[in-house]
Amino acid sequence: MRITAHRKAHFNAAHRLYRPDWNDEKNSQIFGKCSNPNFHGHNYDLTVSVIGEIDPETGFLIDLKILKDIIKAQVEDYLDHKNLNLEVQEFKELNPTAENIAVVIYNRIKKALEPKFDLEVTLYETPRNFVTYKGE
């Protein structure tokens, strides 16, 4: 019997969407206000979903304290109050779109989880704009 456990988290970060190989006009045309050279910020909400089998011994899918600690170490401590473009290694070469941020978060959490679990992350850039990544 497969079940999903969810944990919500929150972090704040600044970023700029742009491609350095495009001029300012093209970046502005494609990314709009999100291409502001002085950056802009978001209050991101995150839902981390772990999927797997209930442990018959404990009755848990996963101890949610363990999941909380993974999220804190791999997401909150890593991304909160950062300029993603300037301070986060993955985004030195990768445009920090919501899609790419979700993939980075997924990869960081996945490596910290036991391999028996499947993972899904949903990242809310705004209350109405969000993406979900389930891995490949």
PDB file of C-alpha atoms in Angstrom:
ATOM      1  CA  MET A   1       0.000   0.000   0.000  1.00  0.00           C
ATOM      2  CA  ARG A   2       1.671   3.210  -1.209  1.00  0.00           C
ATOM      3  CA  ILE A   3       0.987   6.453   0.601  1.00  0.00           C
ATOM      4  CA  THR A   4       2.209  10.042   0.391  1.00  0.00           C
ATOM      5  CA  ALA A   5       3.371  12.214   3.290  1.00  0.00           C
ATOM      6  CA  HIS A   6       3.640  15.970   2.732  1.00  0.00           C
ATOM      7  CA  ARG A   7       5.665  18.651   4.507  1.00  0.00           C
ATOM      8  CA  LYS A   8       5.316  22.375   3.817  1.00  0.00           C
ATOM      9  CA  ALA A   9       8.208  24.819   3.998  1.00  0.00           C
ATOM     10  CA  HIS A  10       8.915  28.453   3.178  1.00  0.00           C
ATOM     11  CA  PHE A  11      11.883  30.539   2.101  1.00  0.00           C
ATOM     12  CA  ASN A  12      12.551  34.001   0.690  1.00  0.00           C
ATOM     13  CA  ALA A  13      14.980  34.640  -2.137  1.00  0.00           C
ATOM     14  CA  ALA A  14      15.866  37.171  -4.806  1.00  0.00           C
ATOM     15  CA  HIS A  15      16.683  36.426  -8.418  1.00  0.00           C
ATOM     16  CA  ARG A  16      16.855  37.781 -11.908  1.00  0.00           C
ATOM     17  CA  LEU A  17      15.642  35.880 -14.946  1.00  0.00           C
ATOM     18  CA  TYR A  18      17.910  36.528 -17.884  1.00  0.00           C
ATOM     19  CA  ARG A  19      20.289  34.964 -20.340  1.00  0.00           C
ATOM     20  CA  PRO A  20      23.718  36.585 -20.479  1.00  0.00           C
ATOM     21  CA  ASP A  21      23.963  35.780 -24.189  1.00  0.00           C
ATOM     22  CA  TRP A  22      20.882  37.953 -24.888  1.00  0.00           C
ATOM     23  CA  ASN A  23      20.821  41.747 -24.823  1.00  0.00           C
ATOM     24  CA  ASP A  24      18.716  43.648 -22.269  1.00  0.00           C
ATOM     25  CA  GLU A  25      15.953  44.256 -24.796  1.00  0.00           C
ATOM     26  CA  LYS A  26      15.488  40.563 -25.580  1.00  0.00           C
ATOM     27  CA  ASN A  27      15.707  39.600 -21.894  1.00  0.00           C
ATOM     28  CA  SER A  28      13.068  42.197 -21.088  1.00  0.00           C
ATOM     29  CA  GLN A  29      10.876  41.009 -23.959  1.00  0.00           C
ATOM     30  CA  ILE A  30      11.013  37.368 -22.802  1.00  0.00           C
ATOM     31  CA  PHE A  31      11.189  37.706 -19.002  1.00  0.00           C
ATOM     32  CA  GLY A  32       9.486  41.095 -18.464  1.00  0.00           C
ATOM     33  CA  LYS A  33       9.829  42.640 -14.995  1.00  0.00           C
ATOM     34  CA  CYS A  34      11.546  39.438 -13.819  1.00  0.00           C
ATOM     35  CA  SER A  35      14.607  40.516 -15.806  1.00  0.00           C
ATOM     36  CA  ASN A  36      15.185  43.623 -13.666  1.00  0.00           C
ATOM     37  CA  PRO A  37      19.000  44.060 -13.506  1.00  0.00           C
ATOM     38  CA  ASN A  38      18.620  44.963  -9.802  1.00  0.00           C
ATOM     39  CA  PHE A  39      16.839  41.656  -9.080  1.00  0.00           C
ATOM     40  CA  HIS A  40      13.463  41.050  -7.416  1.00  0.00           C
ATOM     41  CA  GLY A  41      12.290  38.698  -4.679  1.00  0.00           C
ATOM     42  CA  HIS A  42       9.690  36.089  -3.853  1.00  0.00           C
ATOM     43  CA  ASN A  43       8.279  34.498  -0.731  1.00  0.00           C
ATOM     44  CA  TYR A  44       8.425  30.895  -1.916  1.00  0.00           C
ATOM     45  CA  ASP A  45       6.207  28.187  -0.469  1.00  0.00           C
ATOM     46  CA  LEU A  46       7.254  24.591  -0.912  1.00  0.00           C
ATOM     47  CA  THR A  47       5.431  21.292  -0.502  1.00  0.00           C
ATOM     48  CA  VAL A  48       7.670  18.237  -0.314  1.00  0.00           C
ATOM     49  CA  SER A  49       5.862  14.938  -0.892  1.00  0.00           C
ATOM     50  CA  VAL A  50       7.453  11.603  -0.031  1.00  0.00           C
ATOM     51  CA  ILE A  51       5.839   8.487  -1.520  1.00  0.00           C
ATOM     52  CA  GLY A  52       6.342   4.911  -0.434  1.00  0.00           C
ATOM     53  CA  GLU A  53       5.189   2.023   1.729  1.00  0.00           C
ATOM     54  CA  ILE A  54       4.074   2.283   5.344  1.00  0.00           C
ATOM     55  CA  ASP A  55       6.585   0.635   7.674  1.00  0.00           C
ATOM     56  CA  PRO A  56       4.588  -2.124   9.438  1.00  0.00           C
ATOM     57  CA  GLU A  57       6.787  -1.809  12.528  1.00  0.00           C
ATOM     58  CA  THR A  58       6.367   1.953  13.108  1.00  0.00           C
ATOM     59  CA  GLY A  59       3.221   2.766  11.150  1.00  0.00           C
ATOM     60  CA  PHE A  60       5.152   5.641   9.529  1.00  0.00           C
ATOM     61  CA  LEU A  61       5.953   6.180   5.888  1.00  0.00           C
ATOM     62  CA  ILE A  62       8.738   8.475   7.098  1.00  0.00           C
ATOM     63  CA  ASP A  63       9.329  10.171  10.413  1.00  0.00           C
ATOM     64  CA  LEU A  64       8.264  13.737   9.585  1.00  0.00           C
ATOM     65  CA  LYS A  65      10.957  15.097  11.923  1.00  0.00           C
ATOM     66  CA  ILE A  66      13.533  13.498   9.617  1.00  0.00           C
ATOM     67  CA  LEU A  67      11.858  15.086   6.588  1.00  0.00           C
ATOM     68  CA  LYS A  68      11.724  18.451   8.383  1.00  0.00           C
ATOM     69  CA  ASP A  69      15.463  18.261   9.087  1.00  0.00           C
ATOM     70  CA  ILE A  70      16.257  17.323   5.476  1.00  0.00           C
ATOM     71  CA  ILE A  71      14.230  20.263   4.159  1.00  0.00           C
ATOM     72  CA  LYS A  72      15.897  22.642   6.602  1.00  0.00           C
ATOM     73  CA  ALA A  73      19.410  21.525   5.640  1.00  0.00           C
ATOM     74  CA  GLN A  74      18.898  21.060   1.901  1.00  0.00           C
ATOM     75  CA  VAL A  75      16.493  23.923   1.124  1.00  0.00           C
ATOM     76  CA  GLU A  76      15.909  26.495   3.845  1.00  0.00           C
ATOM     77  CA  ASP A  77      19.497  26.875   5.039  1.00  0.00           C
ATOM     78  CA  TYR A  78      20.727  26.745   1.440  1.00  0.00           C
ATOM     79  CA  LEU A  79      18.289  29.148  -0.277  1.00  0.00           C
ATOM     80  CA  ASP A  80      16.621  31.352   2.335  1.00  0.00           C
ATOM     81  CA  HIS A  81      17.465  35.067   2.094  1.00  0.00           C
ATOM     82  CA  LYS A  82      19.883  34.477  -0.771  1.00  0.00           C
ATOM     83  CA  ASN A  83      20.326  36.103  -4.133  1.00  0.00           C
ATOM     84  CA  LEU A  84      19.987  32.939  -6.183  1.00  0.00           C
ATOM     85  CA  ASN A  85      21.972  34.245  -9.154  1.00  0.00           C
ATOM     86  CA  LEU A  86      24.923  35.400  -7.053  1.00  0.00           C
ATOM     87  CA  GLU A  87      25.022  33.130  -4.008  1.00  0.00           C
ATOM     88  CA  VAL A  88      23.775  29.690  -5.082  1.00  0.00           C
ATOM     89  CA  GLN A  89      26.208  27.572  -7.063  1.00  0.00           C
ATOM     90  CA  GLU A  90      23.607  25.839  -9.263  1.00  0.00           C
ATOM     91  CA  PHE A  91      22.334  29.181 -10.555  1.00  0.00           C
ATOM     92  CA  LYS A  92      25.702  30.576 -11.582  1.00  0.00           C
ATOM     93  CA  GLU A  93      25.023  28.933 -14.975  1.00  0.00           C
ATOM     94  CA  LEU A  94      21.319  28.010 -14.682  1.00  0.00           C
ATOM     95  CA  ASN A  95      18.506  30.555 -15.036  1.00  0.00           C
ATOM     96  CA  PRO A  96      16.674  30.520 -11.656  1.00  0.00           C
ATOM     97  CA  THR A  97      13.156  30.053 -13.006  1.00  0.00           C
ATOM     98  CA  ALA A  98      10.594  28.387 -10.746  1.00  0.00           C
ATOM     99  CA  GLU A  99      11.023  25.270 -12.881  1.00  0.00           C
ATOM    100  CA  ASN A 100      14.796  25.163 -12.401  1.00  0.00           C
ATOM    101  CA  ILE A 101      14.547  25.984  -8.691  1.00  0.00           C
ATOM    102  CA  ALA A 102      12.124  23.070  -8.233  1.00  0.00           C
ATOM    103  CA  VAL A 103      14.542  20.684  -9.979  1.00  0.00           C
ATOM    104  CA  VAL A 104      17.462  21.891  -7.832  1.00  0.00           C
ATOM    105  CA  ILE A 105      15.385  21.422  -4.666  1.00  0.00           C
ATOM    106  CA  TYR A 106      14.285  17.961  -5.794  1.00  0.00           C
ATOM    107  CA  ASN A 107      17.877  16.872  -6.461  1.00  0.00           C
ATOM    108  CA  ARG A 108      19.121  18.162  -3.095  1.00  0.00           C
ATOM    109  CA  ILE A 109      16.332  16.458  -1.136  1.00  0.00           C
ATOM    110  CA  LYS A 110      16.462  13.232  -3.161  1.00  0.00           C
ATOM    111  CA  LYS A 111      20.133  12.671  -2.342  1.00  0.00           C
ATOM    112  CA  ALA A 112      19.338  13.002   1.382  1.00  0.00           C
ATOM    113  CA  LEU A 113      16.365  10.604   1.338  1.00  0.00           C
ATOM    114  CA  GLU A 114      16.515   6.842   1.586  1.00  0.00           C
ATOM    115  CA  PRO A 115      16.410   5.405  -1.967  1.00  0.00           C
ATOM    116  CA  LYS A 116      13.206   3.466  -1.218  1.00  0.00           C
ATOM    117  CA  PHE A 117      11.201   6.713  -1.339  1.00  0.00           C
ATOM    118  CA  ASP A 118       9.795   8.483  -4.384  1.00  0.00           C
ATOM    119  CA  LEU A 119       9.710  12.261  -4.223  1.00  0.00           C
ATOM    120  CA  GLU A 120       7.670  15.140  -5.588  1.00  0.00           C
ATOM    121  CA  VAL A 121       8.211  18.838  -4.941  1.00  0.00           C
ATOM    122  CA  THR A 122       5.743  21.638  -5.575  1.00  0.00           C
ATOM    123  CA  LEU A 123       7.180  25.147  -5.517  1.00  0.00           C
ATOM    124  CA  TYR A 124       4.908  28.181  -5.269  1.00  0.00           C
ATOM    125  CA  GLU A 125       6.524  31.339  -6.587  1.00  0.00           C
ATOM    126  CA  THR A 126       3.267  33.188  -5.909  1.00  0.00           C
ATOM    127  CA  PRO A 127      -0.050  31.849  -4.600  1.00  0.00           C
ATOM    128  CA  ARG A 128      -1.208  31.465  -8.223  1.00  0.00           C
ATOM    129  CA  ASN A 129       2.031  30.448  -9.958  1.00  0.00           C
ATOM    130  CA  PHE A 130       3.572  27.105  -9.061  1.00  0.00           C
ATOM    131  CA  VAL A 131       5.368  24.133 -10.557  1.00  0.00           C
ATOM    132  CA  THR A 132       5.616  20.464  -9.613  1.00  0.00           C
ATOM    133  CA  TYR A 133       8.582  18.179 -10.284  1.00  0.00           C
ATOM    134  CA  LYS A 134       8.457  14.401  -9.809  1.00  0.00           C
ATOM    135  CA  GLY A 135      11.852  13.440 -11.158  1.00  0.00           C
ATOM    136  CA  GLU A 136      12.570  11.653 -14.374  1.00  0.00           C
TER     137      GLU A 136
END
